[in-house]
Coordinates of C-alpha atoms in Angstrom, one line a residue:
M280 CA 281.2 88.0 67.1
V281 CA 283.3 85.2 65.6
K282 CA 281.2 82.7 63.6
T283 CA 281.8 79.3 62.0
V284 CA 281.7 79.4 58.2
N285 CA 282.5 75.8 57.6
N286 CA 283.2 73.1 60.2
S287 CA 283.2 70.3 57.6
P288 CA 285.3 71.1 54.6
R289 CA 284.5 68.9 51.6
F290 CA 288.1 69.1 50.2
Q291 CA 286.8 69.5 46.7
L292 CA 287.1 72.8 44.7
H293 CA 286.1 71.6 41.2
E294 CA 284.6 68.2 40.6
T295 CA 285.0 68.2 36.8
L296 CA 288.7 69.2 36.9
D297 CA 289.2 67.1 40.1
I298 CA 290.8 70.0 42.0
G299 CA 290.9 69.2 45.7
H300 CA 292.9 68.8 48.9
S301 CA 296.0 67.2 47.3
N302 CA 296.5 69.4 44.3
W303 CA 294.9 72.8 45.0
D304 CA 298.4 74.5 44.8
K305 CA 299.2 73.4 41.3
S306 CA 300.0 76.6 39.4
E307 CA 297.1 76.5 37.0
Y308 CA 294.6 76.1 39.8
L309 CA 295.8 78.8 42.2
I310 CA 293.4 81.6 41.1
A311 CA 290.5 79.3 42.0
S312 CA 291.9 77.6 45.1
Q313 CA 293.3 80.7 46.8
S314 CA 289.8 82.2 46.9
Q315 CA 288.2 79.0 48.1
M316 CA 290.3 78.0 51.1
V317 CA 287.0 77.6 52.9
E318 CA 286.6 74.3 51.0
I319 CA 290.0 73.0 52.3
F320 CA 290.0 74.1 55.9
K321 CA 287.6 74.6 58.8
T322 CA 286.9 78.3 58.7
L323 CA 285.9 81.0 61.1
A324 CA 284.5 84.4 60.1
V325 CA 285.8 87.5 62.0
E326 CA 283.2 90.3 61.6
P327 CA 284.0 93.9 60.7
G328 CA 283.1 96.8 62.9
G329 CA 280.0 97.9 61.0
E330 CA 281.3 101.2 59.6
V331 CA 283.0 100.9 56.2
A332 CA 286.0 103.2 55.6
D333 CA 285.7 104.6 52.1
F334 CA 288.8 105.2 50.0
S335 CA 289.5 108.7 48.9
V336 CA 289.9 108.1 45.2
A337 CA 292.3 110.3 43.2
T338 CA 290.8 112.3 40.4
K339 CA 293.8 111.3 38.2
P340 CA 294.6 107.6 38.7
W341 CA 298.0 106.2 38.0
P342 CA 298.3 104.4 34.7
V343 CA 300.2 101.4 36.1
E344 CA 299.4 99.0 33.3
G345 CA 300.7 101.6 30.8
M346 CA 303.9 102.4 32.5
I347 CA 307.2 101.0 31.1
F348 CA 309.5 99.0 33.4
A349 CA 312.8 97.3 32.9
D350 CA 312.0 93.6 32.3
P351 CA 313.2 91.6 35.3
L352 CA 313.6 88.5 33.2
L353 CA 314.9 89.5 29.8
S354 CA 318.0 91.7 30.5
G355 CA 318.1 95.0 28.6
R356 CA 314.5 94.9 27.5
Q357 CA 311.5 96.8 28.5
I358 CA 308.1 95.6 29.5
S359 CA 304.7 97.3 30.1
G360 CA 303.1 97.4 33.5
E361 CA 300.3 95.1 32.2
Q362 CA 302.9 92.5 31.1
L363 CA 304.8 92.9 34.3
L364 CA 301.7 92.2 36.4
N365 CA 300.3 89.5 34.2
R366 CA 303.3 87.6 32.8
R367 CA 306.1 88.1 35.4
L368 CA 304.2 88.5 38.7
F369 CA 301.0 86.6 37.9
N370 CA 299.1 89.2 39.9
D371 CA 295.4 88.9 40.6
G372 CA 294.7 92.3 42.1
L373 CA 296.6 95.5 42.8
M374 CA 295.9 98.6 44.9
V375 CA 298.1 101.7 45.3
V376 CA 297.6 104.4 47.8
H377 CA 299.7 107.6 47.7
R378 CA 299.5 110.4 50.2
G379 CA 296.1 109.2 51.4
Q380 CA 294.5 108.8 48.0
L381 CA 293.7 105.6 46.1
V382 CA 295.5 106.1 42.9
H383 CA 295.1 102.6 41.4
Q384 CA 292.9 99.6 41.7
S385 CA 292.8 96.7 39.2
Y386 CA 291.9 93.0 39.0
R387 CA 293.0 90.4 36.6
N388 CA 293.2 86.6 36.1
G389 CA 289.5 86.3 36.8
M390 CA 289.6 87.8 40.3
V391 CA 286.8 90.3 41.3
A392 CA 286.5 92.7 44.2
D393 CA 284.2 90.5 46.2
D394 CA 286.6 87.6 46.3
R395 CA 288.3 86.7 49.6
H396 CA 291.9 85.8 48.6
V397 CA 294.2 84.1 51.1
I398 CA 297.1 86.4 52.0
H399 CA 299.4 83.6 53.1
S400 CA 302.4 84.8 55.2
C401 CA 301.2 88.5 55.2
S402 CA 299.1 87.1 58.0
K403 CA 302.3 86.9 60.1
S404 CA 302.7 90.7 60.2
L405 CA 299.1 91.1 61.5
C406 CA 299.9 88.7 64.3
A407 CA 302.9 90.8 65.2
M408 CA 300.8 93.9 65.4
M409 CA 298.6 92.2 67.9
V410 CA 301.7 91.3 69.9
A411 CA 302.6 95.0 70.0
I412 CA 299.2 95.8 71.3
A413 CA 299.5 93.2 74.1
E414 CA 302.9 94.6 75.0
E415 CA 301.5 98.1 75.3
E416 CA 298.7 96.8 77.5
G417 CA 301.3 95.4 79.8
L418 CA 300.4 91.8 79.3
L419 CA 303.6 90.8 77.5
Q420 CA 307.3 91.5 77.6
L421 CA 309.3 90.8 74.5
G422 CA 312.5 90.0 76.4
R423 CA 310.9 87.3 78.4
R424 CA 311.3 83.6 77.5
V425 CA 308.7 81.8 75.6
I426 CA 308.5 79.0 78.3
E427 CA 307.3 81.6 80.8
Y428 CA 304.1 82.0 78.8
L429 CA 304.0 78.4 77.4
P430 CA 305.3 75.9 80.0
A431 CA 304.7 73.0 77.6
F432 CA 307.7 74.0 75.6
S433 CA 310.0 73.7 78.6
Q434 CA 310.3 70.0 78.1
H435 CA 312.8 70.7 75.3
A436 CA 316.1 72.2 76.1
V437 CA 316.2 74.1 72.8
W438 CA 313.5 76.5 74.1
Q439 CA 315.2 77.5 77.3
D440 CA 316.7 80.7 76.0
V441 CA 314.2 81.6 73.3
T442 CA 312.4 84.9 73.9
V443 CA 309.3 86.4 72.4
Q444 CA 311.5 88.8 70.4
H445 CA 313.4 85.9 69.0
L446 CA 310.1 84.6 67.6
L447 CA 309.2 88.0 66.2
D448 CA 312.6 88.2 64.4
M449 CA 312.7 84.5 63.4
Q450 CA 315.9 84.0 65.3
A451 CA 314.8 81.2 67.6
G452 CA 317.8 79.0 66.5
I453 CA 315.6 75.9 66.2
L454 CA 316.3 73.4 63.4
Y455 CA 313.7 73.8 60.7
S456 CA 313.6 74.0 56.9
E457 CA 311.1 75.9 54.9
D458 CA 312.8 75.1 51.6
Y459 CA 309.7 74.6 49.3
S460 CA 311.9 72.9 46.7
S461 CA 312.9 70.1 49.0
A462 CA 310.5 67.2 49.7
D463 CA 312.4 66.5 52.9
A464 CA 311.9 70.0 54.4
H465 CA 310.1 70.2 57.8
Y466 CA 307.6 72.5 56.1
W467 CA 305.8 69.7 54.2
S468 CA 305.4 67.6 57.3
Y469 CA 304.1 70.6 59.2
T470 CA 301.6 71.6 56.5
R471 CA 300.2 68.0 56.2
S472 CA 299.7 67.9 60.0
A473 CA 298.1 71.4 59.9
G474 CA 295.7 70.3 57.1
Y475 CA 297.0 72.1 54.0
Y476 CA 297.3 68.7 52.4
P477 CA 295.9 65.2 53.1
P478 CA 297.8 63.4 55.9
T479 CA 300.1 60.5 55.3
E480 CA 301.0 57.4 57.4
K481 CA 304.0 59.3 58.6
D482 CA 302.4 62.8 59.0
R483 CA 299.2 62.5 60.8
A484 CA 296.7 65.4 61.0
I485 CA 297.6 66.0 64.6
G486 CA 297.2 69.8 64.4
V487 CA 299.6 72.7 64.5
Q488 CA 300.3 72.9 68.3
Q489 CA 301.0 69.2 68.7
W490 CA 303.3 69.1 65.6
M491 CA 305.4 72.0 67.0
L492 CA 305.7 70.3 70.4
E493 CA 306.9 67.1 68.8
N494 CA 309.1 68.5 66.0
L495 CA 310.7 71.8 67.1
V496 CA 313.1 70.1 69.4
E497 CA 316.6 70.5 68.0
A498 CA 319.0 73.5 67.9
Q499 CA 320.6 74.8 64.7
Y500 CA 322.0 78.1 66.0
P501 CA 322.2 79.8 69.4
A502 CA 319.0 81.9 69.9
G503 CA 319.5 85.4 68.4
E504 CA 322.3 84.5 66.0
A505 CA 320.7 83.8 62.7
F506 CA 317.5 84.6 60.8
V507 CA 315.9 81.3 59.7
Y508 CA 312.5 81.6 58.2
N509 CA 310.1 79.4 60.2
S510 CA 306.4 79.8 59.8
C511 CA 305.7 77.8 62.9
L512 CA 307.1 80.5 65.1
T513 CA 304.2 82.8 64.3
N514 CA 301.8 80.1 65.5
V515 CA 303.8 80.1 68.8
L516 CA 303.2 83.8 69.0
A517 CA 299.4 83.2 68.6
M518 CA 299.6 80.5 71.4
I519 CA 301.1 83.1 73.7
L520 CA 298.4 85.7 72.9
E521 CA 295.7 83.1 73.6
A522 CA 297.5 82.2 76.9
I523 CA 297.8 85.8 78.2
Y524 CA 294.3 86.9 77.1
Q525 CA 292.5 83.5 77.7
R526 CA 290.6 84.0 74.5
S527 CA 290.9 82.4 71.0
F528 CA 293.1 84.1 68.5
A529 CA 290.1 84.7 66.2
E530 CA 288.3 86.6 69.0
L531 CA 291.4 88.6 69.7
F532 CA 291.9 89.5 66.0
E533 CA 288.3 90.8 65.8
L534 CA 288.5 92.6 69.1
K535 CA 291.9 94.2 68.9
L536 CA 292.4 94.8 65.2
Y537 CA 289.8 93.9 62.5
R538 CA 286.8 95.7 63.9
H539 CA 288.8 99.0 63.9
I540 CA 290.0 99.2 60.2
G541 CA 286.6 100.0 58.5
A542 CA 286.5 96.6 56.8
E543 CA 283.6 95.9 54.4
K544 CA 283.6 92.1 54.6
A545 CA 284.2 89.5 57.2
A546 CA 287.7 88.1 57.3
W547 CA 287.9 84.3 57.0
L548 CA 290.4 82.5 59.2
N549 CA 291.3 78.9 58.5
T550 CA 292.0 76.5 61.3
D551 CA 293.5 73.1 61.7
S552 CA 291.4 70.1 62.5
K553 CA 291.6 70.9 66.2
G554 CA 290.2 74.4 65.7
F555 CA 293.5 76.3 66.2
T556 CA 293.8 79.3 63.8
I557 CA 296.7 78.8 61.4
I558 CA 297.9 82.4 61.8
E559 CA 301.2 81.9 60.0
G560 CA 299.4 82.0 56.7
Q561 CA 295.7 81.5 56.5
I562 CA 293.8 84.8 56.7
N563 CA 291.5 85.4 53.8
L564 CA 290.6 89.0 52.8
S565 CA 289.2 90.9 49.9
L566 CA 291.8 93.1 48.2
Q567 CA 290.1 96.2 49.5
D568 CA 290.1 94.9 53.1
F569 CA 293.7 93.8 52.8
C570 CA 294.5 97.3 51.8
R571 CA 292.5 98.8 54.7
V572 CA 294.4 96.7 57.3
A573 CA 297.7 97.5 55.5
L574 CA 297.0 101.2 55.8
L575 CA 297.6 100.7 59.5
T576 CA 301.2 100.0 58.6
L577 CA 301.5 103.1 56.4
N578 CA 299.8 105.3 59.0
K579 CA 301.9 104.0 61.9
G580 CA 299.0 102.3 63.6
V581 CA 296.4 105.0 63.2
N582 CA 293.1 104.0 61.7
Y583 CA 290.7 105.9 59.4
R584 CA 289.0 107.5 62.4
G585 CA 292.3 108.8 63.8
E586 CA 292.5 106.3 66.6
Q587 CA 295.8 104.8 67.6
I588 CA 295.2 101.0 67.2
V589 CA 298.8 99.7 67.1
P590 CA 301.5 101.6 68.9
A591 CA 303.4 104.0 66.6
C592 CA 306.7 103.0 68.1
F593 CA 306.2 99.5 66.6
F594 CA 306.5 101.0 63.1
D595 CA 309.1 103.5 64.0
D596 CA 311.3 100.6 65.2
L597 CA 310.8 98.7 61.9
V598 CA 312.8 101.2 59.9
V599 CA 315.7 101.6 62.3
S600 CA 318.8 100.2 60.5
D601 CA 320.2 97.7 62.9
A602 CA 323.7 96.1 62.4
S603 CA 322.8 93.0 64.5
L604 CA 319.6 92.4 62.5
K605 CA 321.4 92.8 59.2
K606 CA 324.1 90.3 60.3
A607 CA 321.5 87.8 61.4
Y608 CA 319.5 88.3 58.2
Q609 CA 322.5 87.2 56.1
A610 CA 323.8 84.5 58.4
H611 CA 321.9 81.5 57.1
D612 CA 321.1 82.5 53.5
Q613 CA 322.5 85.3 51.5
D614 CA 320.1 87.9 50.0
T615 CA 322.0 89.6 47.2
L616 CA 318.8 91.4 45.9
F617 CA 318.4 93.2 49.1
P618 CA 321.8 93.3 50.7
S619 CA 321.0 95.8 53.4
G620 CA 317.8 94.0 54.4
Q621 CA 316.7 92.8 57.8
Y622 CA 313.8 90.8 59.2
H623 CA 312.2 92.4 62.2
N624 CA 308.9 91.9 64.0
Q625 CA 307.5 89.6 61.3
F626 CA 308.1 92.2 58.6
W627 CA 310.5 92.1 55.7
V628 CA 312.5 95.4 56.2
L629 CA 314.4 95.1 52.9
E630 CA 315.4 98.7 52.6
P631 CA 315.4 100.3 56.1
E632 CA 317.5 103.2 55.1
Q633 CA 314.8 104.2 52.6
Q634 CA 312.0 103.6 55.3
R635 CA 310.7 100.7 53.3
Y636 CA 309.2 97.5 54.6
S637 CA 306.7 94.9 53.6
M638 CA 304.5 91.9 54.3
I639 CA 305.2 89.1 51.9
G640 CA 303.4 85.8 51.3
I641 CA 303.9 82.9 49.0
H642 CA 302.5 83.0 45.4
G643 CA 302.8 86.8 45.2
Q644 CA 300.9 88.3 48.2
F645 CA 302.4 91.6 49.5
A646 CA 301.8 94.9 51.1
W647 CA 304.8 97.2 50.6
V648 CA 305.2 100.5 52.5
D649 CA 307.5 103.4 51.5
Q650 CA 307.1 105.7 54.5
S651 CA 309.1 108.6 53.1
R652 CA 306.8 108.8 50.1
Q653 CA 303.6 107.9 52.0
L654 CA 303.2 105.1 49.4
L655 CA 301.4 101.8 49.9
V656 CA 301.3 99.0 47.3
V657 CA 299.1 96.0 48.0
G658 CA 298.8 92.9 45.8
Q659 CA 297.3 89.5 45.7
G660 CA 298.6 86.9 43.3
S661 CA 298.9 83.4 41.9
Y662 CA 302.6 83.2 41.2
P663 CA 303.1 79.6 40.0
H664 CA 305.7 78.8 42.7
Q665 CA 305.7 79.5 46.4
D666 CA 308.6 81.9 45.9
S667 CA 311.5 82.5 43.6
A668 CA 314.3 84.9 42.8
L669 CA 312.3 86.1 39.8
M670 CA 309.2 86.8 41.9
M671 CA 311.3 88.9 44.3
K672 CA 313.1 90.7 41.5
T673 CA 309.7 91.5 39.8
L674 CA 308.3 92.8 43.1
K675 CA 311.4 95.1 43.5
T676 CA 310.9 96.3 39.9
L677 CA 307.3 97.1 40.5
W678 CA 307.9 98.8 43.9
H679 CA 310.8 100.9 42.8
G680 CA 309.0 101.9 39.6
L681 CA 306.0 103.1 41.5
A682 CA 308.2 105.0 43.9
D683 CA 309.9 106.7 40.9
F684 CA 306.5 107.6 39.5
A685 CA 305.5 109.1 42.8
D686 CA 308.6 111.4 42.5
N687 CA 307.5 112.4 38.9
R688 CA 310.5 110.5 37.6
P689 CA 310.4 108.1 34.6
V690 CA 309.9 104.5 35.9
L691 CA 312.9 103.2 34.0

């Protein structure tokens, strides 16, 4: 049963240091704030199923901190795994599962196993898995238009040709900027209205749904032509799920997904001031429970009891190299680090030919899957910026190094 954890956030994280609603995301505060989102947002608790899925721990753990990697910042130099995690990725916790066994678990930067750490945009991938469940149940068709499920959006011409699949692939074609470095980006207006930061005279705390109806109203591309990252589109997916099931997203998340993964602790879901779950980025999980839900992606939707929770075809489809998805992925912004990448079903499929895909969230949250090696790497972090080229290069260095270690090859 979904319960209320906090219906009156106090917007204060640390009185002595004056850490609160307006400055929680300053780099030096992230390790504290990202595990205390309950003080910033109204928060719901989604309960686990009761049975905890224990990890099968390898008798010989992987010495990740002692591995030697190519330094992603200083060209031609080497760096230890400990330095890579601490000084390049600003990682708070890391888990690695290989062929069904937990081969590494570590915490740093003050984080402990009991902490619930916000996973930011990794939440999007969990929403997409619920969409796949709804499709399998016959309640949803990905090729149908959004306005067939949400008539309120039909008031704007830009939504007329947008399908559910366009939302999943971030190809809605709607004008929106999530450039974190630009004060004029739509993202900042959206986040103030959703409650991430205090409202201003211009950006009232009107809630997620009203903001989208008022602001996602202009076209930038024809639907289906270009990948443009837009966190709001995941919230629209959540609205569709609520409409077809006639239940809140939090209830659906508990019923369809969370109670089936063997979680140990309740998941905390942050909402806006109106009570709508901010599914694009505000699920809070312990590292172990994040790993448990990510195992669904490694095991193609099968849980620890051998039950098919998410359709296997959803994950098989992720790793299909698709020319149209690749073209759309590079149409708006060039990705030179992952030139063969594609974005599909709210996952970053950065190396489809190698059967690799990931959930990625700002400040260094991730769950990376290498299907061919049965390898899962899960991390929570406090990277000092929302994202950067260095953060992504460091992630690639870590992921590829661990894949090499799985093949008994030197990491370098």
